[in-house]
Coordinates of C-alpha atoms and ligand atoms in Angstrom, one line a residue:
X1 CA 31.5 -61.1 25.8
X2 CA 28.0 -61.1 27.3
X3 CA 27.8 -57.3 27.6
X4 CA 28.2 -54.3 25.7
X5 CA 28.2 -50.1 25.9
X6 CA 25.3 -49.1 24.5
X7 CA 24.0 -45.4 24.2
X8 CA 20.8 -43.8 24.9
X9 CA 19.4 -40.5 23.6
X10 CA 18.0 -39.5 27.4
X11 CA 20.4 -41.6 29.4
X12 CA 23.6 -42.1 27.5
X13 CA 26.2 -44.5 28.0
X14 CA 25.1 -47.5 29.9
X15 CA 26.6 -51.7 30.2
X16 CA 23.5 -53.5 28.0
X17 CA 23.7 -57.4 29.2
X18 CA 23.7 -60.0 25.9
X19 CA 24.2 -63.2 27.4
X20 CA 21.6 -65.5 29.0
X21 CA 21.0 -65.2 32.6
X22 CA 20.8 -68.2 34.0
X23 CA 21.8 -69.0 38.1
X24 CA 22.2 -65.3 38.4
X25 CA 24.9 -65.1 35.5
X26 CA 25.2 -64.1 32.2
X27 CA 26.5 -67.0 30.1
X28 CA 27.0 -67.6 26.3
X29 CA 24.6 -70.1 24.3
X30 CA 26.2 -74.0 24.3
X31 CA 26.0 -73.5 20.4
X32 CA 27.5 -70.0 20.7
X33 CA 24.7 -68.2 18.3
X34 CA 23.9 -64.6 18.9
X35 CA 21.1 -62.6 16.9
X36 CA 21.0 -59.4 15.8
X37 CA 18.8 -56.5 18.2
X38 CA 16.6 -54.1 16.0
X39 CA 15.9 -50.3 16.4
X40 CA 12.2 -50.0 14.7
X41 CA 13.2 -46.1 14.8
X42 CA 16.3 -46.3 11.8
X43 CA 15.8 -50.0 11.1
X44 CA 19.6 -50.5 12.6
X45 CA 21.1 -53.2 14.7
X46 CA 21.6 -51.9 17.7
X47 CA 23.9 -55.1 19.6
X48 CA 23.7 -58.8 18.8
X49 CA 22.4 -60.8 22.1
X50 CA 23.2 -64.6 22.9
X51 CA 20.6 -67.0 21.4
X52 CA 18.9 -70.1 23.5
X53 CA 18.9 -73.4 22.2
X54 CA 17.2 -76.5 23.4
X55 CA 20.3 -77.3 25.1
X56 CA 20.3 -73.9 26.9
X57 CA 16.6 -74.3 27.6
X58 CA 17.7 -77.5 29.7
X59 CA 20.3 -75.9 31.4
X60 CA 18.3 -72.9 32.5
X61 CA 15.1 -75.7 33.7
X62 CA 18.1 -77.7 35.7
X63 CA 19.0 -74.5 37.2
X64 CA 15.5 -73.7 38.1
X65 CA 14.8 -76.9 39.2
X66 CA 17.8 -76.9 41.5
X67 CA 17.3 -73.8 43.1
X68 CA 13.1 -74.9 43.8
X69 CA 14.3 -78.1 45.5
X70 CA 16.7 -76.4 47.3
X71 CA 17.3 -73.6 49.4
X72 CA 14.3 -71.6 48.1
X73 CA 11.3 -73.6 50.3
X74 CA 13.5 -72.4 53.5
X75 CA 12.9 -69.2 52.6
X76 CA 9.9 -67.4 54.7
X77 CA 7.2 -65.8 52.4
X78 CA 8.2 -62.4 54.2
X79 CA 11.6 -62.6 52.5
X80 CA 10.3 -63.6 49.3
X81 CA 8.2 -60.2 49.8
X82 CA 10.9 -57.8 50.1
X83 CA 12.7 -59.0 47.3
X84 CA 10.0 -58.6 45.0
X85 CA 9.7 -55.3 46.8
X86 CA 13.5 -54.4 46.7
X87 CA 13.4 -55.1 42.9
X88 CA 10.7 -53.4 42.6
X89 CA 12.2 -50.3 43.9
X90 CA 15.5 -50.6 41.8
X91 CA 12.8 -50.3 39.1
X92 CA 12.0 -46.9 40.1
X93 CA 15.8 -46.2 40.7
X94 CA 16.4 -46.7 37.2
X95 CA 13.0 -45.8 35.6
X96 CA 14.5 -43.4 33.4
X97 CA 17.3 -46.3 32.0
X98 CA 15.1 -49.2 31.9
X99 CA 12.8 -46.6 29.8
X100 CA 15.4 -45.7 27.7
X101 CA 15.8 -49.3 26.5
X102 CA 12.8 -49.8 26.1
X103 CA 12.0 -47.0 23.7
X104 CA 15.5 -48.0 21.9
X105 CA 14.5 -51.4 21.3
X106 CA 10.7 -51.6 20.9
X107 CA 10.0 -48.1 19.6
X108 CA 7.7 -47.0 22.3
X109 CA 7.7 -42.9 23.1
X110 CA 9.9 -42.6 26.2
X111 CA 7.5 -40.8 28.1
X112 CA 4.8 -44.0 27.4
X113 CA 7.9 -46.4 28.1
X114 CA 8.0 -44.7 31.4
X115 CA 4.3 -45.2 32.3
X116 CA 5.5 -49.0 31.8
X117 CA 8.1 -48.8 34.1
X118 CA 6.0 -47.1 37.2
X119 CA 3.2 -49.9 36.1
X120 CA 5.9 -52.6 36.2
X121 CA 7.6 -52.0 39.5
X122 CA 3.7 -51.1 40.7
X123 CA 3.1 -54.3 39.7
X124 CA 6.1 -56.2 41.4
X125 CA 5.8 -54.2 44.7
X126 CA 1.8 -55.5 45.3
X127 CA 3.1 -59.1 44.8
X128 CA 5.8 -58.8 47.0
X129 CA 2.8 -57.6 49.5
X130 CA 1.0 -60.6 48.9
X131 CA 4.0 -63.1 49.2
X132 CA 3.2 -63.6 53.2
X133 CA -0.7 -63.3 52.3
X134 CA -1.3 -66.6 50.6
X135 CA -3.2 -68.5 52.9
X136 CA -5.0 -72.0 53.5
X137 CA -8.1 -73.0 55.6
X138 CA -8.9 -75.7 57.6
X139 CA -12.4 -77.8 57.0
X140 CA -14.5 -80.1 59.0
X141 CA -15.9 -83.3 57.7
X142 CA -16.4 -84.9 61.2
X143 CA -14.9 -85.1 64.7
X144 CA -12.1 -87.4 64.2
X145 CA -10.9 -86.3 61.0
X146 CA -8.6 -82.8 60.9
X147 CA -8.2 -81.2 57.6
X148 CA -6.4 -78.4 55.8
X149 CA -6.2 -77.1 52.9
X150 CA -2.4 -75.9 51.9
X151 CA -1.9 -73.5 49.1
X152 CA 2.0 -74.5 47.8
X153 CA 3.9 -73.3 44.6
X154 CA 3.4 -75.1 41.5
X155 CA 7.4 -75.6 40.8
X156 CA 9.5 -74.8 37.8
X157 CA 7.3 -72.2 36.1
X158 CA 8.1 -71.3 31.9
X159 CA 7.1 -67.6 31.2
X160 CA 7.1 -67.1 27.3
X161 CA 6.6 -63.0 26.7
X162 CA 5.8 -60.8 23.7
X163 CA 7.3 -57.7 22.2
X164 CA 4.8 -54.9 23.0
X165 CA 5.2 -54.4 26.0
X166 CA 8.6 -56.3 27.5
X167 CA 9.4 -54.9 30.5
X168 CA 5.3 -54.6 31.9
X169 CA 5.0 -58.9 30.5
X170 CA 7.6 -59.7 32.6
X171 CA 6.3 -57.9 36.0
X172 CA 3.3 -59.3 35.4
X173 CA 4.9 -62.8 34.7
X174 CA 7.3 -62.6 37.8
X175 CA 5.6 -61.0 40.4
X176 CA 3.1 -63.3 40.7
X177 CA 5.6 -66.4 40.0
X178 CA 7.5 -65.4 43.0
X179 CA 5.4 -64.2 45.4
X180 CA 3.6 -67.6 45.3
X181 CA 7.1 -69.9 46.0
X182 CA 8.0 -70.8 42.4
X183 CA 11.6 -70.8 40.2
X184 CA 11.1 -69.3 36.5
X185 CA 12.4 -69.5 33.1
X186 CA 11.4 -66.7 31.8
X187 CA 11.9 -65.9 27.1
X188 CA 11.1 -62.7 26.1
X189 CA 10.4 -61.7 22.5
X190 CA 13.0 -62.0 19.9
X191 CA 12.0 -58.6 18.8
X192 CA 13.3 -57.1 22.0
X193 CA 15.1 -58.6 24.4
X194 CA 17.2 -56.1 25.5
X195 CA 15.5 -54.8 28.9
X196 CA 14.4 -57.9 30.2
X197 CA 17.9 -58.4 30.6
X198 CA 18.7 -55.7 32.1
X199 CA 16.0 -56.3 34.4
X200 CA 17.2 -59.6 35.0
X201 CA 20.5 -58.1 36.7
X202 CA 18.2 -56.7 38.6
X203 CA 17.3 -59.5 40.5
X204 CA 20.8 -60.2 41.1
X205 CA 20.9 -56.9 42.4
X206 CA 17.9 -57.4 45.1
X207 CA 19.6 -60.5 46.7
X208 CA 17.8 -63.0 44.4
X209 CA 19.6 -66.3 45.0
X210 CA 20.7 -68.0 41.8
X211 CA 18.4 -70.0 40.0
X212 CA 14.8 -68.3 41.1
X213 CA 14.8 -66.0 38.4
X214 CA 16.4 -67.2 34.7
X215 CA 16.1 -65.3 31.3
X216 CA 17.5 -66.2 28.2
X217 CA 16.8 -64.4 24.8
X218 CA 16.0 -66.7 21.9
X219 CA 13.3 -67.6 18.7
X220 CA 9.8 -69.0 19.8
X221 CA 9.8 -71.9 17.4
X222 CA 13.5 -73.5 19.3
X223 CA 13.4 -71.9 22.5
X224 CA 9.6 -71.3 23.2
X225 CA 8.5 -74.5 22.0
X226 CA 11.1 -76.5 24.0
X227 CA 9.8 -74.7 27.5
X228 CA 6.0 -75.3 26.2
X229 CA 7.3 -79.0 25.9
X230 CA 9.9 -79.1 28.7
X231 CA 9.3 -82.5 31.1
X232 CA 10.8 -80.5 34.0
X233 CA 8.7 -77.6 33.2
X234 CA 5.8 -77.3 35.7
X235 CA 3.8 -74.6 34.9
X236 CA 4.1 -72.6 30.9
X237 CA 2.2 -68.7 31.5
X238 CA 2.5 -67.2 27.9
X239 CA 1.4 -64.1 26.0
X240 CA 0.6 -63.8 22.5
X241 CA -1.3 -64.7 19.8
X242 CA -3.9 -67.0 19.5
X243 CA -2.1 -69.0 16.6
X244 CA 1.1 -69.9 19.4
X245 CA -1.6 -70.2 22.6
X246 CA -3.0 -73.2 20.5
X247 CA 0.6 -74.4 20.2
X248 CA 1.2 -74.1 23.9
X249 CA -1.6 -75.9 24.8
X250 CA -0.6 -78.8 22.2
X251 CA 2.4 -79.1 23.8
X252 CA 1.5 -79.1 27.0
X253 CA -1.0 -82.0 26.3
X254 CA 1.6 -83.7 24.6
X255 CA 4.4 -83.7 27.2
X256 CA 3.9 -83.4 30.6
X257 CA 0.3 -81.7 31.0
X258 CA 2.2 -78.4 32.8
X259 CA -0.6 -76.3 33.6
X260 CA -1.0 -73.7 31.2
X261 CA -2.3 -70.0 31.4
X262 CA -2.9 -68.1 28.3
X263 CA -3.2 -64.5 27.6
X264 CA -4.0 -63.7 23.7
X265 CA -5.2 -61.6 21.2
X266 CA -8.4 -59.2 20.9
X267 CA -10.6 -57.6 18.6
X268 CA -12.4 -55.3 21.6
X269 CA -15.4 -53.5 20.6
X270 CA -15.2 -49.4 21.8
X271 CA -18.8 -48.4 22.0
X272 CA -20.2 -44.6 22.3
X273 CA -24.1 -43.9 22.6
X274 CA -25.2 -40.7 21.7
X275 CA -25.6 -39.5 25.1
X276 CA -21.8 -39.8 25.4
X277 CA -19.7 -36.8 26.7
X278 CA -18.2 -36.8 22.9
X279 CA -15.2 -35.2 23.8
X280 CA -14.2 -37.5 26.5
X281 CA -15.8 -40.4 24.2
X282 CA -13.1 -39.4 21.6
X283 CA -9.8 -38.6 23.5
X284 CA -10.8 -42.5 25.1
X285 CA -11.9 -43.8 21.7
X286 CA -8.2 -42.6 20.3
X287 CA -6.6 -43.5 23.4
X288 CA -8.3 -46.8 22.9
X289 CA -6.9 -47.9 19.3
X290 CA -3.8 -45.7 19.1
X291 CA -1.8 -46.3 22.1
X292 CA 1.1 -48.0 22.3
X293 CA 0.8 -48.0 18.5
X294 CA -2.0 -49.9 18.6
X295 CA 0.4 -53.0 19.4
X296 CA -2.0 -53.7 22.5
X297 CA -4.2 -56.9 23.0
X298 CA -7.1 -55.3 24.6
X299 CA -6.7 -52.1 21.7
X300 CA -10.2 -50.9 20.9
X301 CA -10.0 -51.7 17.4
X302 CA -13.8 -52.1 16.6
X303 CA -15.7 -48.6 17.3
X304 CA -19.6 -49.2 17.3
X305 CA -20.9 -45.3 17.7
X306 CA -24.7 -44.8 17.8
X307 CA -26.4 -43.2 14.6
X308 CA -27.6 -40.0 16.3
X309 CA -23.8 -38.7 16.6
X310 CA -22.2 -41.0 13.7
X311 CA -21.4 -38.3 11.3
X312 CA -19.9 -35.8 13.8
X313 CA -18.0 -38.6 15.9
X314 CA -16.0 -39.7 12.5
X315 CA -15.1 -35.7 11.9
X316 CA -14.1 -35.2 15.1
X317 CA -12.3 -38.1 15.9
X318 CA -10.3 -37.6 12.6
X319 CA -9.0 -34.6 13.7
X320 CA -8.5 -35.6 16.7
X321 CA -6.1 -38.9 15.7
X322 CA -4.0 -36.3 12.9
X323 CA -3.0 -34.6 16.1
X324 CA -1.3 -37.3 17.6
X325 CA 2.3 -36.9 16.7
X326 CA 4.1 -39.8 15.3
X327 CA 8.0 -39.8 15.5
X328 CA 11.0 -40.2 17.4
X329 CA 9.9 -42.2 20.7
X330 CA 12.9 -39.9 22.3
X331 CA 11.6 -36.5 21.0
X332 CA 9.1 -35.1 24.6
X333 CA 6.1 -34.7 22.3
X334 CA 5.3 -38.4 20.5
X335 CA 2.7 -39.9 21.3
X336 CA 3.4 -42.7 18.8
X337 CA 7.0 -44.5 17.9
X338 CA 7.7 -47.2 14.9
X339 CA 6.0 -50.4 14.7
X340 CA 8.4 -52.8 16.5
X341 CA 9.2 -54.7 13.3
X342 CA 9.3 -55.1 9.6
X343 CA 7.2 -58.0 9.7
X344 CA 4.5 -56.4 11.9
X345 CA 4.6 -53.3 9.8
X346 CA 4.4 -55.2 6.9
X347 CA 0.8 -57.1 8.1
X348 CA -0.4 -53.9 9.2
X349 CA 0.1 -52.2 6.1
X350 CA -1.2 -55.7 4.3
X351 CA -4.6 -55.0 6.8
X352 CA -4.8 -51.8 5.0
X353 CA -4.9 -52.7 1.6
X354 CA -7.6 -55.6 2.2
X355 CA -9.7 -52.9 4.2
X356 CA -9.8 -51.0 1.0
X357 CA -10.5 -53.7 -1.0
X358 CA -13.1 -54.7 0.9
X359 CA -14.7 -51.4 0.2
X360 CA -14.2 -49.7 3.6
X361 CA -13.3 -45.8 3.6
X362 CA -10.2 -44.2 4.9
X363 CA -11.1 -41.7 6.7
X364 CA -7.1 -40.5 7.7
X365 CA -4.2 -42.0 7.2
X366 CA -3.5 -45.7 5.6
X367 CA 0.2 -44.9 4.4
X368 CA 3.6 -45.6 6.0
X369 CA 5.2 -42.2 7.2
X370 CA 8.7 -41.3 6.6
X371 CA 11.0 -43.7 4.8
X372 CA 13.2 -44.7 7.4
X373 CA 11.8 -46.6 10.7
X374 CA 8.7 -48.8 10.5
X375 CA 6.1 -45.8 11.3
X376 CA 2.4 -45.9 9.7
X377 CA 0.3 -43.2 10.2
X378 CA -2.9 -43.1 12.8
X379 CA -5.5 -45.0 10.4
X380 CA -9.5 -44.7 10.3
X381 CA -11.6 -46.4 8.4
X382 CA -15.5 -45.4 8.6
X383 CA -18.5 -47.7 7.0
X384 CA -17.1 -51.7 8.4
X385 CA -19.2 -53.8 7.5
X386 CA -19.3 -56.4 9.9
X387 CA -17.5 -59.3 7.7
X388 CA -14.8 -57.4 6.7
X389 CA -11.7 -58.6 7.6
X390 CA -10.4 -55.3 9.3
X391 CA -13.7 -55.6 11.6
X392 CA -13.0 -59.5 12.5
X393 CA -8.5 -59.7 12.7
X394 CA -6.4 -58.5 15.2
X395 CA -4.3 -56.0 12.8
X396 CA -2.0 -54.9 16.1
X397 CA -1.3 -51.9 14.7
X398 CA -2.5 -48.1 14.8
X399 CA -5.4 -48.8 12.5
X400 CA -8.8 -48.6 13.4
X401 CA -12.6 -49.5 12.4
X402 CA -15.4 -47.8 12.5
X403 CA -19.4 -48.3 12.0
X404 CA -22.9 -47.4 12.9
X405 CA -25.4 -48.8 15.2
X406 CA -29.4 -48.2 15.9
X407 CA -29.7 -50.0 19.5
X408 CA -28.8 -50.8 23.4
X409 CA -29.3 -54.5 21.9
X410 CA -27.9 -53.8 18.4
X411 CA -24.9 -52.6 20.3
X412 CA -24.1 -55.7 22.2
X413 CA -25.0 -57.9 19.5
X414 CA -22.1 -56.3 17.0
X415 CA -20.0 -55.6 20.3
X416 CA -20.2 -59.8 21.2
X417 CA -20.0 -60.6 17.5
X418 CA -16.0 -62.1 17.6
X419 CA -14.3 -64.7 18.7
X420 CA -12.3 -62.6 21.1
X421 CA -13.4 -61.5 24.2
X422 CA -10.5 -59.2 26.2
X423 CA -11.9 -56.3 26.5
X424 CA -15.2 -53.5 25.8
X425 CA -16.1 -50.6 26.7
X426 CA -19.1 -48.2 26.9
X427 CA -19.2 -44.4 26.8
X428 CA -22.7 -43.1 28.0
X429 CA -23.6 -41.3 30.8
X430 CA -27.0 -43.1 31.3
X431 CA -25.9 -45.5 34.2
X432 CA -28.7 -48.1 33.5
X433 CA -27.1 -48.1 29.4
X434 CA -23.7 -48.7 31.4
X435 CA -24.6 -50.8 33.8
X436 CA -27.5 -53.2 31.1
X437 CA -23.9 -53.4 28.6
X438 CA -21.3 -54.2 30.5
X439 CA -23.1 -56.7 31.9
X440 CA -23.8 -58.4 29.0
X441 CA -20.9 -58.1 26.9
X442 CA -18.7 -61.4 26.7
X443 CA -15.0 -59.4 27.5
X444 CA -13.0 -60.3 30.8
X445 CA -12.6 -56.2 31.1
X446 CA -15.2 -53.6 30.5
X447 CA -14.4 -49.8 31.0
X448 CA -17.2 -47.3 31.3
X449 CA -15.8 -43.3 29.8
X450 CA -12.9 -44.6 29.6
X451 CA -10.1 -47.3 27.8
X452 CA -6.9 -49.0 28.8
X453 CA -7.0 -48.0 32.5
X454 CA -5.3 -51.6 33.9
X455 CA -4.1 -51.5 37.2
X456 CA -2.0 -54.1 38.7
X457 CA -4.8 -54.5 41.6
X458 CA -7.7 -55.5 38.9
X459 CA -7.7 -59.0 37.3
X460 CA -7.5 -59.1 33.2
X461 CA -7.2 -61.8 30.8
X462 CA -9.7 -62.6 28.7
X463 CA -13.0 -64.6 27.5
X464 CA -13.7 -67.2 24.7
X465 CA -10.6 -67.3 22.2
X466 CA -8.8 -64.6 24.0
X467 CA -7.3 -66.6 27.0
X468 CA -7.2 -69.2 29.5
X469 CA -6.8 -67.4 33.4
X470 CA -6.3 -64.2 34.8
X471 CA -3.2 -62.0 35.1
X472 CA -2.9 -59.1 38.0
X473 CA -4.9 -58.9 41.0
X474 CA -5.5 -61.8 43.6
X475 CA -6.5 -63.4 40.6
X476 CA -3.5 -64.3 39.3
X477 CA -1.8 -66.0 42.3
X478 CA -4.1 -69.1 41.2
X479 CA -1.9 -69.2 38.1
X480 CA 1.3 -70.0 40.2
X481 CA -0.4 -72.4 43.2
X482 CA -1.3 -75.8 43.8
X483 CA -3.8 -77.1 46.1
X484 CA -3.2 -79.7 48.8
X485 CA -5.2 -81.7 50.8
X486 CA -4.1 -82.9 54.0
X487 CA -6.2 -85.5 56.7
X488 CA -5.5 -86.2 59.7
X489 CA -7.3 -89.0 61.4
X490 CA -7.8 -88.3 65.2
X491 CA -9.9 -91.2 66.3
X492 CA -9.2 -94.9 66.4
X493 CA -8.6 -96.8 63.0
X494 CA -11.9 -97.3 61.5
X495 CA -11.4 -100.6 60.0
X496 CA -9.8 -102.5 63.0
Ligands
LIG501 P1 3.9 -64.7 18.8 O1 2.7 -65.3 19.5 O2 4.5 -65.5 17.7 O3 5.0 -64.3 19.9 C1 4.9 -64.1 21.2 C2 5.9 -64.9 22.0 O4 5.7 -66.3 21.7 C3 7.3 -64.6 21.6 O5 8.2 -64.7 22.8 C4 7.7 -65.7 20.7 O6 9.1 -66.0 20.6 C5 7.0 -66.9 21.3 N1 6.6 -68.0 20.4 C6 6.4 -67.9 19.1 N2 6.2 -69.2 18.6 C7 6.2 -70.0 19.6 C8 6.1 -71.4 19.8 N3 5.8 -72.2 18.7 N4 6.2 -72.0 21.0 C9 6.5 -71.2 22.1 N5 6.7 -69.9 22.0 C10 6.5 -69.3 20.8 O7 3.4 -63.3 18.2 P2 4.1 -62.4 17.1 O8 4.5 -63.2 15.9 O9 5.2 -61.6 17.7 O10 2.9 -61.5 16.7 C11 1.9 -61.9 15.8 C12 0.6 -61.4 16.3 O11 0.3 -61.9 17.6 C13 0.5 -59.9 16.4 O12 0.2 -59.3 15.2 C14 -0.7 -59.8 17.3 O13 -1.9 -60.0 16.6 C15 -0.5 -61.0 18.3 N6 0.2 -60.7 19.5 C16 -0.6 -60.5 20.7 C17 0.0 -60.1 21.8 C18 -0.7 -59.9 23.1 O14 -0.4 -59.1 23.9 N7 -1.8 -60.7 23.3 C19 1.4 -59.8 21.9 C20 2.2 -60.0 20.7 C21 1.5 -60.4 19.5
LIG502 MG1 14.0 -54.4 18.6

């Protein structure tokens, strides 16, 4: 079997794929292995799904490796474009199933998992515009010689995905991928697998001949690692933490030297001046930290506010986090779901004992809610000192840190003061305080009055530790192409 019936609260009964889908078909594992699916919301299994090994890793590498060498070059870049397109409207089609997974298996409010859905397809339908838009140039050196410059695909391309968002990763992985000329073998998350499956059919569904798109469901350390050190791999794009980008990079370096593109953790610094518009710095500043759970690279975990408003900020923005309501991801009204897994919630909750340790206060929260599902309740902590280790790690989870600061330069000091360097942002309304920080914080996004408004038009990745390359925007087609020289002598032979 490599499918199941599987129910949702909003959509009900529905075919849930489980096997690996490789040349457009869902196939068992060579070693048969299957692992258990996870509901973060009752701590149940929901389905078992088919596990890759090395073995399966090769076969899904041949496949895309076949398919790249083959028929795929003949296809025009306009075709490539509508499929991307086509896929991207069955996406909308079944925004409200694809949702419904999503929520089941990663814990995510429905109504958030939708957002995700419209940003996914958003995402795939602007690639599928730039397909037929990748262009070369031609450039001069001298009469006799004609030169161009050719933009081609890089080949066989591994896409390695995390867990907090599934669905969003692999638009953002694919579209791009695609639109440039490239086959994929694409992992998602061992903690939730389940939509990009379903996703993956998908493609089938579009007209995707077999062999462009490939996804199999397996663990990072056998699966992952064998596409970060696949000799047939051309290209490795992953998304994660820091620890694993290292890992990639090793094994990149020590197999084939397949380009790499890294998107990884954050620590981003959320800063509000006292001119600030203090409601609209709050409802950002707990938009910033507690959406999506807080499971969000560029989360604005490290609040910097200035002294003038200090005091009232922390009040206010503690009543403002209690009102976010933490529950069922179906139920119309959460705002936050579960943490996607024991072992995440389990590090969270671990960063919330050494934040008290440290002597940091709580100013709400800091305790796990309910006793079923991996939920933790919105978490403040005023007073960070700048050491501390709640003010330095990524937690990746709905916990957040606050503290005070004098300056404009005091500001970007603490604000630049970790080895990240995702995202920032600045509340103000002085547009020379706007313009002065953004410009000089080390962060690949800055937001000004506002946090976590990515658009699929707007590069992101990240500075220093946080990342190697862009994803979204033009940007990100440089991920996925290679560039070719071609001359063309025109005179005589030179030498005779
Ligand atoms: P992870 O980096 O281990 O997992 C991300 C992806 O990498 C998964 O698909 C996993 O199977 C794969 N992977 C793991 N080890 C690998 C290896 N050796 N070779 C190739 N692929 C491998 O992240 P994890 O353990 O799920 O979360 C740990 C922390 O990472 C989080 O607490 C958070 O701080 C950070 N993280 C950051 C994300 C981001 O969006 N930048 C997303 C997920 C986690
Ligand atoms: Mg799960």
């Amino acid at each position: 079997m490599t499918s199941i019936q599987l129910e949702t609260p909003t959509t009900g009964k529905y075919e849930q794929p489980t096997g690996l889908f490789i040349n457009n078909e869902f196939v068992k594992g060579v070693d048969g292995k299957q692992f258990e699916v996870i509901n973060p919301t009752n701590e149940k299994v929901i389905c078992s799904v088919h596990e890759a090994s090395e073995k399966d890793v090769d076969i899904a590498v041949a496949a895309a490796r076949k398919a790249f060498e083959g028929d795929w070059r003949k296809v025009t870049p306009n075709e490539r474009g509508k499929l991307l397109v086509k896929l991207a409207d069955l996406f909308d089609e079944r925004s409200d199933q694809l949702a419904a997974i999503e929520s089941l298996d990663n814990g995510k409010a429905f109504t958030m998992a939708k957002g995700d859905v419209a940003a996914a397809s958003g995402c795939l339908r602007y690639y599928g515009g730039w397909a037929d838009k990748i262009e070369g140039k031609v450039v001069d050196t001298s009469p006799d010689t004609f030169n161009y410059i050719r933009k081609e695909p890089i080949g066989v391309c591994g896409q390695i995905i995390p867990w907090n968002f599934p669905l969003l990763m692999w638009a953002w992985k694919i579209g791009p991928a695609i639109a440039c000329g490239n086959t994929v073998v694409l992992k998602t998350a061992e903690q939730t697998p389940l939509s990009g499956l379903y996703a993956a059919n998908l493609c089938k569904e579009a007209g995707f001949p077999p062999g462009i798109v490939n996804v199999i469901s397996g663990f990072g350390k056998i699966a992952g690692a064998a596409i970060a050190s696949h000799m047939d791999v051309d290209k490795v794009a992953f998304t994660g933490s820091t620890l694993v980008g290292r890992q990639i990079m090793k094994a990149a370096a020590g197999s084939n030297l397949k380009k790499v593109t890294l998107e990884l953790g954050g620590k981003s610094p959320n800063i509000v001046f006292d001119d600030a518009d203090i409601d609209n710095a709050i409802s950002w500043v707990n938009f910033g930290i507690f959406f999506n759970h807080g499971q969000c690279c560029c989360a604005g975990s490290r609040v910097y506010v200035q002294e003038g408003i200090y005091d009232k900020f922390v009040q206010r923005f503690k009543e403002r986090a209690q009102k976010n309501v933490v529950g069922d991801p179906f139920a119309a009204d959460t705002f936050q779901g579960p943490q996607v897994s024991q072992i995440q919630f389990d590090r969270i909750m671990g960063y919330i004992k050494a934040g008290q340790d440290e002597g940091a206060t709580i100013v709400t929260g800091g305790k796990r809610k309910g006793n079923e599902g991996y939920f933790i309740e919105p978490t403040i902590f005023a007073d960070v000192k700048d050491d501390m280790s709640i003010m330095q790690e990524e937690i990746f989870g709905p916990v957040c840190s606050i503290a005070k600061f004098k300056t404009k330069e005091d500001a970007v000091r603490l604000g630049n003061n970790t080895t990240y360097g995702l995202a920032a942002a600045v509340h103000t309304s002085n547009l020379n305080t706007a313009i002065e920080v953004s410009n000089a914080l080390k962060a690949g996004t800055v937001w000004v009055n506002t946090y976590n408004t990515l658009h699929w038009q707007l590069p992101f990745g990240g500075f220093k530790s946080s990342g190697i390359g862009r994803e979204l925007g033009e940007a990100a087609l440089d991920n996925y192409l290679q560039t070719k020289t071609v001359s063309i002598r025109l005179g005589d032979a030179l030498f005779g």
